[in-house]
Short mmCIF file of C-alpha atoms in Angstrom, two decimals:
data_model
loop_
_atom_site.label_atom_id
_atom_site.label_comp_id
_atom_site.label_asym_id
_atom_site.label_seq_id
_atom_site.Cartn_x
_atom_site.Cartn_y
_atom_site.Cartn_z
CA MET T 1 -77.52 46.79 -33.52
CA GLU T 2 -78.21 48.82 -36.69
CA LYS T 3 -79.35 47.12 -38.95
CA VAL T 4 -76.62 46.46 -42.13
CA LYS T 5 -77.74 46.66 -45.77
CA CYS T 6 -76.77 42.95 -48.19
CA GLU T 7 -73.83 44.42 -49.96
CA PRO T 8 -74.26 42.27 -53.29
CA CYS T 9 -78.23 43.17 -53.16
CA LYS T 10 -77.16 46.97 -53.09
CA ILE T 11 -75.10 46.26 -56.48
CA ARG T 12 -78.53 45.38 -57.84
CA ASP T 13 -80.44 48.17 -56.32
CA ARG T 14 -82.72 46.02 -53.81
CA ASN T 15 -82.67 46.89 -50.25
CA ASN T 16 -82.46 43.65 -48.43
CA VAL T 17 -81.40 43.47 -44.46
CA SER T 18 -78.20 41.00 -44.10
CA ILE T 19 -78.38 37.74 -41.49
CA HIS T 20 -74.78 36.91 -42.37
CA TRP T 21 -71.45 38.21 -42.61
CA CYS T 22 -68.87 36.33 -44.95
CA VAL T 23 -65.16 36.45 -43.27
CA ILE T 24 -63.64 35.74 -46.34
CA CYS T 25 -65.38 37.90 -48.98
CA GLU T 26 -65.60 40.56 -46.28
CA GLU T 27 -69.26 41.38 -47.24
CA ALA T 28 -72.65 41.36 -45.38
CA LEU T 29 -75.31 38.91 -47.04
CA CYS T 30 -78.92 38.78 -47.01
CA SER T 31 -80.96 35.23 -46.49
CA GLU T 32 -81.38 35.29 -50.04
CA CYS T 33 -77.79 35.85 -51.27
CA THR T 34 -76.65 33.51 -48.04
CA GLU T 35 -78.30 30.62 -49.83
CA ASN T 36 -76.53 31.33 -53.30
CA HIS T 37 -73.55 31.83 -51.57
CA ARG T 38 -73.21 28.56 -49.76
CA SER T 39 -74.70 26.87 -53.00
CA MET T 40 -71.56 27.89 -55.09
CA LYS T 41 -68.29 25.32 -55.33
CA MET T 42 -65.97 28.36 -54.75
CA LEU T 43 -67.81 29.79 -52.01
CA ARG T 44 -69.54 27.07 -49.87
CA HIS T 45 -66.77 26.46 -47.48
CA HIS T 46 -66.36 30.06 -46.46
CA GLU T 47 -66.91 30.80 -42.58
CA LEU T 48 -70.30 33.03 -42.27
CA ILE T 49 -70.97 34.00 -39.07
CA ASP T 50 -74.53 36.09 -37.73
CA ILE T 51 -74.41 39.95 -38.56
CA SER T 52 -74.62 40.65 -35.06
CA LYS T 53 -70.86 39.13 -34.47
CA MET T 54 -69.65 41.28 -37.25
CA PRO T 55 -66.53 43.54 -36.72
CA ALA T 56 -66.80 47.24 -36.55
CA HIS T 57 -63.73 46.87 -39.13
CA THR T 58 -65.18 45.00 -41.69
CA LEU T 59 -61.58 45.43 -43.73
CA ILE T 60 -59.97 42.63 -41.74
CA VAL T 61 -57.18 42.66 -43.46
CA GLU T 62 -55.50 45.11 -46.06
CA HIS T 63 -55.24 43.31 -49.20
CA SER T 64 -54.30 45.95 -51.61
CA CYS T 65 -50.68 47.59 -52.34
CA LEU T 66 -51.22 51.17 -51.43
CA LYS T 67 -48.56 52.02 -53.32
CA HIS T 68 -49.52 50.95 -56.67
CA GLY T 69 -53.12 51.99 -57.00
CA LYS T 70 -54.31 49.41 -54.63
CA MET T 71 -53.53 46.27 -56.76
CA PRO T 72 -53.27 43.16 -54.89
CA PHE T 73 -51.08 41.93 -52.79
CA GLU T 74 -50.36 38.31 -55.46
CA TYR T 75 -46.66 37.59 -53.98
CA PHE T 76 -44.30 37.37 -50.80
CA CYS T 77 -40.57 37.98 -51.03
CA ILE T 78 -38.71 35.64 -48.80
CA ASP T 79 -35.75 37.55 -49.06
CA HIS T 80 -37.14 40.94 -47.85
CA ASP T 81 -39.97 39.55 -45.51
CA VAL T 82 -42.55 41.81 -47.64
CA LEU T 83 -45.90 41.24 -49.50
CA SER T 84 -45.68 42.74 -53.12
CA CYS T 85 -48.21 43.45 -55.80
CA LYS T 86 -47.04 42.89 -59.56
CA GLU T 87 -45.86 46.15 -59.83
CA CYS T 88 -43.34 45.80 -56.40
CA LEU T 89 -42.11 42.67 -57.76
CA ALA T 90 -40.95 44.51 -60.99
CA GLU T 91 -39.35 47.74 -59.28
CA ASN T 92 -38.01 45.99 -55.82
CA HIS T 93 -38.12 42.12 -56.23
CA ARG T 94 -36.67 41.49 -59.78
CA SER T 95 -33.65 39.72 -58.89
CA CYS T 96 -34.83 38.01 -55.54
CA GLN T 97 -34.63 34.30 -55.94
CA LYS T 98 -37.10 33.56 -53.04
CA VAL T 99 -40.36 35.05 -54.53
CA MET T 100 -43.68 33.07 -54.34
CA SER T 101 -47.24 33.64 -54.61
CA VAL T 102 -49.30 34.75 -51.42
CA ASP T 103 -51.65 31.43 -51.51
CA ILE T 104 -48.43 28.80 -51.43
CA ALA T 105 -46.74 31.19 -48.77
CA CYS T 106 -50.24 31.99 -46.67
CA LYS T 107 -50.05 27.74 -45.91
CA GLY T 108 -50.21 27.06 -42.56
CA ALA T 109 -50.24 30.85 -41.41
CA LYS T 110 -52.12 30.77 -38.41
CA GLN T 111 -49.35 28.29 -36.84
CA SER T 112 -46.26 30.39 -38.34
CA GLN T 113 -44.10 32.84 -36.21
CA SER T 114 -45.04 35.49 -37.66
CA PHE T 115 -49.09 35.18 -36.74
CA ILE T 116 -47.90 34.13 -33.13
CA ASP T 117 -45.53 36.99 -32.57
CA ALA T 118 -48.19 39.26 -33.92
CA THR T 119 -50.82 37.93 -31.41
CA GLU T 120 -48.36 37.86 -28.69
CA LEU T 121 -47.43 41.31 -28.97
CA VAL T 122 -50.94 42.54 -28.98
CA ASP T 123 -51.69 40.89 -26.01
CA HIS T 124 -48.17 42.15 -24.60
CA VAL T 125 -49.34 45.78 -25.52
CA LEU T 126 -52.63 45.36 -24.05
CA GLU T 127 -51.44 43.72 -21.09
CA THR T 128 -48.65 46.55 -20.22
CA THR T 129 -51.24 49.53 -21.30
CA HIS T 130 -53.92 48.04 -18.71
CA THR T 131 -51.24 48.34 -15.64
CA ILE T 132 -50.17 51.71 -16.73
CA CYS T 133 -53.46 53.15 -16.96
CA LYS T 134 -54.16 51.20 -13.40
CA ASP T 135 -50.61 52.84 -11.93
CA GLU T 136 -51.70 56.44 -12.92
CA LYS T 137 -54.88 56.52 -11.31
CA SER T 138 -53.11 55.20 -8.49
CA CYS T 139 -50.65 57.63 -8.69
CA ILE T 140 -53.77 60.52 -9.09
CA GLU T 141 -54.97 58.86 -5.56
CA ASN T 142 -52.02 58.95 -3.67
CA VAL T 143 -50.76 62.42 -4.85
CA VAL T 144 -54.09 63.61 -3.83
CA LYS T 145 -53.74 62.04 -0.48
CA GLU T 146 -50.44 63.39 0.06
CA ALA T 147 -51.59 66.93 -1.01
CA ASN T 148 -54.18 66.63 1.58
CA SER T 149 -51.63 65.60 4.25
CA VAL T 150 -49.39 68.99 3.54
CA LYS T 151 -52.16 70.76 3.76
CA THR T 152 -52.75 69.61 7.49
CA ALA T 153 -49.02 70.06 7.83
CA VAL T 154 -49.21 73.20 6.79
CA LYS T 155 -52.02 74.54 8.97
CA ILE T 156 -49.92 72.87 11.97
CA VAL T 157 -47.22 75.45 11.12
CA LYS T 158 -49.36 78.17 10.34
CA GLU T 159 -50.64 77.81 14.00
CA GLU T 160 -47.29 78.37 15.21
CA ALA T 161 -46.73 81.58 13.38
CA ILE T 162 -50.29 82.99 12.83
CA ARG T 163 -49.50 86.42 12.96
CA HIS T 164 -46.50 86.10 11.04
CA ILE T 165 -47.43 83.90 8.32
CA GLU T 166 -50.76 84.38 7.51
CA ALA T 167 -49.82 85.74 4.01
CA LEU T 168 -47.23 83.50 3.43
CA GLU T 169 -50.10 80.49 3.83
CA LYS T 170 -51.72 81.72 0.74
CA SER T 171 -49.07 81.80 -1.59
CA LEU T 172 -47.70 78.11 -0.13
CA LEU T 173 -50.96 76.45 -0.60
CA HIS T 174 -51.40 78.47 -4.06
CA ASP T 175 -48.12 76.98 -4.65
CA LEU T 176 -48.79 73.33 -3.95
CA ASP T 177 -52.20 73.32 -5.97
CA LEU T 178 -50.17 74.14 -9.02
CA LYS T 179 -47.68 71.45 -8.50
CA LYS T 180 -50.49 68.99 -7.73
CA ASP T 181 -52.55 70.33 -10.54
CA GLU T 182 -48.98 69.60 -12.95
CA ILE T 183 -48.74 66.17 -11.39
CA ILE T 184 -52.46 65.33 -12.36
CA GLN T 185 -52.12 66.58 -15.64
CA ILE T 186 -49.12 64.97 -16.72
CA SER T 187 -50.89 61.89 -15.34
CA LYS T 188 -53.64 62.36 -17.10
CA THR T 189 -52.13 63.22 -20.36
CA THR T 190 -50.21 59.73 -20.10
CA ILE T 191 -53.58 58.27 -19.56
CA ASN T 192 -55.28 59.83 -22.76
CA GLU T 193 -51.92 58.68 -24.52
CA THR T 194 -52.73 55.49 -23.45
CA GLU T 195 -55.71 54.89 -23.96
CA ASP T 196 -55.53 55.81 -27.33
CA ILE T 197 -52.95 53.13 -27.71
CA ILE T 198 -55.12 50.72 -26.00
CA LYS T 199 -58.13 51.60 -28.59
CA LYS T 200 -55.88 50.86 -31.24
CA THR T 201 -54.79 47.87 -30.07
CA LYS T 202 -58.02 46.80 -29.64
CA ASP T 203 -58.81 47.11 -33.22
CA LYS T 204 -56.17 44.92 -34.24
CA LYS T 205 -57.10 42.29 -31.30
CA ASP T 206 -60.47 42.18 -32.66
CA ILE T 207 -59.01 41.51 -36.50
CA PHE T 208 -56.24 38.95 -35.41
CA ASP T 209 -58.67 37.16 -33.01
CA LEU T 210 -61.26 37.28 -35.67
CA VAL T 211 -58.77 36.09 -38.32
CA ASP T 212 -57.47 33.38 -35.90
CA LYS T 213 -61.26 31.84 -35.43
CA HIS T 214 -62.78 32.33 -38.42
CA GLY T 215 -60.30 33.89 -41.12
CA SER T 216 -58.04 31.86 -43.65
CA GLU T 217 -54.32 31.29 -43.88
CA LYS T 218 -54.20 34.14 -46.41
CA GLN T 219 -55.74 36.54 -44.20
CA ALA T 220 -53.93 35.26 -40.93
CA PHE T 221 -50.51 35.36 -43.60
CA ILE T 222 -51.25 39.04 -44.83
CA ALA T 223 -52.68 40.72 -41.34
CA ALA T 224 -49.22 39.22 -39.71
CA HIS T 225 -47.67 41.29 -42.36
CA ALA T 226 -49.62 44.22 -43.47
CA TYR T 227 -49.94 45.15 -39.97
CA LYS T 228 -46.46 45.05 -39.22
CA GLN T 229 -45.85 48.63 -39.26
CA ASP T 230 -49.05 49.52 -37.18
CA LEU T 231 -47.90 47.00 -34.30
CA LYS T 232 -44.05 48.28 -34.49
CA ASP T 233 -45.46 52.09 -34.11
CA LEU T 234 -48.09 50.79 -31.00
CA GLU T 235 -45.11 48.84 -29.51
CA LYS T 236 -42.93 52.15 -29.86
CA GLY T 237 -45.63 54.00 -28.30
CA VAL T 238 -45.69 52.22 -25.25
CA ALA T 239 -42.14 52.25 -24.81
CA GLY T 240 -41.96 55.85 -25.20
CA ILE T 241 -44.64 55.96 -22.38
CA THR T 242 -42.79 53.38 -20.15
CA GLU T 243 -39.36 55.39 -20.52
CA LYS T 244 -40.91 58.93 -19.29
CA LEU T 245 -42.46 57.37 -16.68
CA THR T 246 -42.07 59.10 -13.15
CA ARG T 247 -43.18 59.03 -9.85
CA PHE T 248 -43.83 62.36 -8.09
CA LYS T 249 -43.85 62.44 -3.82
CA ILE T 250 -45.37 65.82 -2.54
CA SER T 251 -44.35 66.79 0.68
CA LEU T 252 -43.40 70.02 3.27
CA ASN T 253 -40.23 71.37 3.91
CA PRO T 254 -41.00 73.77 6.93
CA GLU T 255 -39.09 76.48 8.26
CA LYS T 256 -39.07 75.94 12.07
CA SER T 257 -37.23 79.19 13.30
CA ARG T 258 -40.11 81.72 14.28
CA GLU T 259 -37.50 84.37 14.39
CA SER T 260 -35.86 84.39 11.03
CA ILE T 261 -38.92 82.66 9.18
CA ASN T 262 -39.69 84.45 5.91
CA SER T 263 -42.26 81.73 4.66
CA LEU T 264 -44.04 78.52 5.60
CA GLY T 265 -41.95 76.21 3.34
CA SER T 266 -41.83 75.25 0.14
CA ILE T 267 -43.58 71.82 -1.47
CA GLU T 268 -40.78 69.78 -2.81
CA LEU T 269 -41.49 66.84 -5.38
CA SER T 270 -39.41 63.77 -5.76
CA GLU T 271 -39.32 61.94 -8.84
CA VAL T 272 -39.06 58.06 -9.26
CA GLN T 273 -39.01 55.59 -12.13
CA SER T 274 -42.34 53.79 -12.33
CA ALA T 275 -42.12 50.27 -11.36
CA VAL T 276 -44.15 49.39 -14.87
CA LYS T 277 -41.89 47.83 -17.39
CA PHE T 278 -42.15 47.36 -20.96
CA VAL T 279 -39.65 44.95 -22.47
CA GLN T 280 -39.99 45.26 -26.48
CA LYS T 281 -40.46 42.05 -28.20
CA LYS T 282 -37.88 40.91 -30.76
CA LYS T 283 -38.71 41.88 -34.16
CA CYS T 284 -40.83 39.90 -36.47
CA GLN T 285 -39.42 37.23 -38.62
CA SER T 286 -41.43 35.53 -40.76
CA GLN T 287 -41.10 31.61 -40.60
CA MET T 288 -41.34 30.92 -44.13
CA PRO T 289 -39.96 27.65 -45.60
CA ILE T 290 -37.28 28.02 -48.34
CA VAL T 291 -38.29 26.38 -51.17
CA GLN T 292 -35.34 25.10 -53.14
CA PRO T 293 -35.34 25.59 -56.97
CA HIS T 294 -36.00 23.10 -58.78
CA SER T 295 -34.30 22.20 -62.35
CA LEU T 296 -36.49 22.29 -65.39
CA PRO T 297 -36.99 19.55 -68.28
CA ASN T 298 -35.89 20.38 -71.98
CA PHE T 299 -37.81 21.95 -74.47
CA VAL T 300 -38.20 21.47 -78.13
CA HIS T 301 -39.78 24.37 -79.65
CA LYS T 302 -42.42 22.82 -82.59
CA ARG T 303 -44.51 26.65 -83.69
CA ASP T 304 -45.36 29.86 -82.77
CA LEU T 305 -49.21 30.90 -82.15
CA VAL T 306 -49.23 34.55 -83.13
CA ILE T 307 -52.12 36.73 -81.93
CA LYS T 308 -52.34 40.15 -83.25
CA ASN T 309 -53.65 43.22 -81.50
CA ALA T 310 -54.36 41.51 -78.22
CA SER T 311 -53.11 42.18 -74.62
CA ILE T 312 -52.88 38.10 -73.48
CA TYR T 313 -53.05 38.05 -69.54
CA GLY T 314 -53.61 34.63 -69.15
CA MET T 315 -53.89 31.16 -70.71
CA THR T 316 -55.55 27.72 -70.41
CA ILE T 317 -55.40 24.48 -72.43
CA ASN T 318 -58.68 22.05 -71.99
CA ASP T 319 -59.47 18.75 -72.44
CA ASN T 320 -59.51 18.78 -75.89
CA ASN T 321 -55.95 20.23 -76.47
CA GLU T 322 -57.13 23.86 -77.29
CA VAL T 323 -55.80 26.66 -76.43
CA ILE T 324 -58.03 29.41 -74.67
CA LEU T 325 -56.57 32.80 -74.49
CA VAL T 326 -57.53 35.83 -72.18
CA ASP T 327 -57.51 39.31 -74.13
CA ASN T 328 -57.23 41.91 -72.07
CA ARG T 329 -57.74 44.77 -74.50
CA GLY T 330 -60.40 47.01 -74.87
CA ARG T 331 -63.45 45.51 -72.92
CA GLY T 332 -62.02 42.11 -72.94
CA ARG T 333 -62.62 38.45 -74.69
CA ILE T 334 -61.88 34.72 -74.71
CA LEU T 335 -59.85 33.35 -78.08
CA VAL T 336 -60.12 29.69 -78.79
CA TYR T 337 -57.61 28.09 -81.07
CA ASP T 338 -57.67 24.83 -82.24
CA LYS T 339 -54.74 22.30 -81.12
CA ASN T 340 -53.48 23.19 -84.60
CA ASN T 341 -53.23 26.76 -83.90
CA ASN T 342 -56.46 27.44 -86.07
CA TYR T 343 -58.54 30.70 -84.81
CA LYS T 344 -61.87 29.03 -84.21
CA TYR T 345 -64.29 31.17 -82.04
CA GLN T 346 -64.04 34.34 -79.21
CA ILE T 347 -66.56 34.97 -76.59
CA GLU T 348 -66.95 38.28 -75.28
CA THR T 349 -66.54 39.37 -71.87
CA LYS T 350 -68.84 41.64 -69.53
CA HIS T 351 -66.14 42.96 -67.48
CA GLN T 352 -62.08 43.08 -68.20
CA PRO T 353 -60.70 39.94 -67.73
CA TRP T 354 -57.50 39.13 -65.97
CA ASP T 355 -57.21 35.50 -65.78
CA ILE T 356 -59.20 32.23 -66.11
CA ALA T 357 -58.98 28.48 -64.82
CA LEU T 358 -61.53 25.99 -66.16
CA ILE T 359 -63.75 23.62 -63.96
CA PRO T 360 -62.80 19.95 -64.11
CA GLY T 361 -65.42 17.99 -65.59
CA LYS T 362 -67.24 20.54 -67.44
CA ASN T 363 -67.05 22.45 -70.48
CA SER T 364 -66.84 26.11 -69.08
CA GLY T 365 -64.32 28.56 -67.15
CA VAL T 366 -64.45 30.84 -64.08
CA LEU T 367 -62.70 34.62 -65.43
CA THR T 368 -61.14 36.64 -62.89
CA SER T 369 -61.42 40.62 -63.27
CA GLU T 370 -58.88 43.16 -63.32
CA HIS T 371 -60.92 46.24 -61.87
CA GLU T 372 -64.13 44.74 -60.59
CA GLU T 373 -64.41 42.26 -57.86
CA VAL T 374 -66.41 40.22 -59.71
CA LEU T 375 -65.94 36.25 -61.43
CA GLN T 376 -67.49 35.33 -64.39
CA PHE T 377 -68.69 31.94 -65.68
CA VAL T 378 -67.89 31.31 -69.43
CA ASP T 379 -69.34 28.05 -71.27
CA PHE T 380 -67.21 26.94 -74.22
#
């Protein structure tokens, strides 16, 4: 196996060879980065596998919305059974009542009917396509045998009318070869189409197997839905192949009368439907629980906190009742106000921030970034 470079080290212009691959982060790690990975509280429970077992497609599941500049999938609409980014939510699901975050919706995804249906469909497609290939190869062998039998029959007829039909023999055999080649070409074309589906289906199976064995519930949930159209296309492709599968039989229809014979006969094809069948499974339906809305308590307005020249994307309150705000404007910053809404101080951030979470028991927090795939740790 070709040596894989450590991805975190690439960012720091280092040239270290990776020894592990993180299934959750979907990146290769060297020995040093592996130790760092295992020592961090937020990352220590990630599944690390040997680099030799790294999948060919390192992006297990597409986490981002292709329609909206690869914004992350953060929501799941039960009404429409689709994943949504923030823009999708605003455009298409504003009036939907049953929308929840992916982190909540993905709980128990490996046991959900959607994921089970997806894995069963992959196995079903692979099983059927293998049967198609085996059947088509058998068809080629039988066609070759039948063609050889026809050649023998042609020679027998030729001996009975050798002087009269030598010129016709050549034409008849040529017609036989054309029809034989036509059948073989049809079968080879079917095999090529089927092997293409097998390759694509195996890719999906590798992904679903990896998610099933090592992936997170979130990855399983997103995989079942993100590849829904791909699986439908594979299913449709197999159904299309099986619908047009036919069998040809080559035989000789000789002319018996020597006096009136104008040809040795004709090559006839009898076409019958293949025994291979493919029954399409029902459309995958998400088995997400319906969350009943809870009534909110009554709130009493006390005062306003007015923030000027800022774009607030996230907020939280620490144990001292201080209000901590995430300002996404410019390079970004953290604004801290006391419990009386008085400004205390601000912290500049290296990467443009998106949201913040406090670390329990510590006077520090973790920032997510809007554009970079990094976490920023902040001490207050």
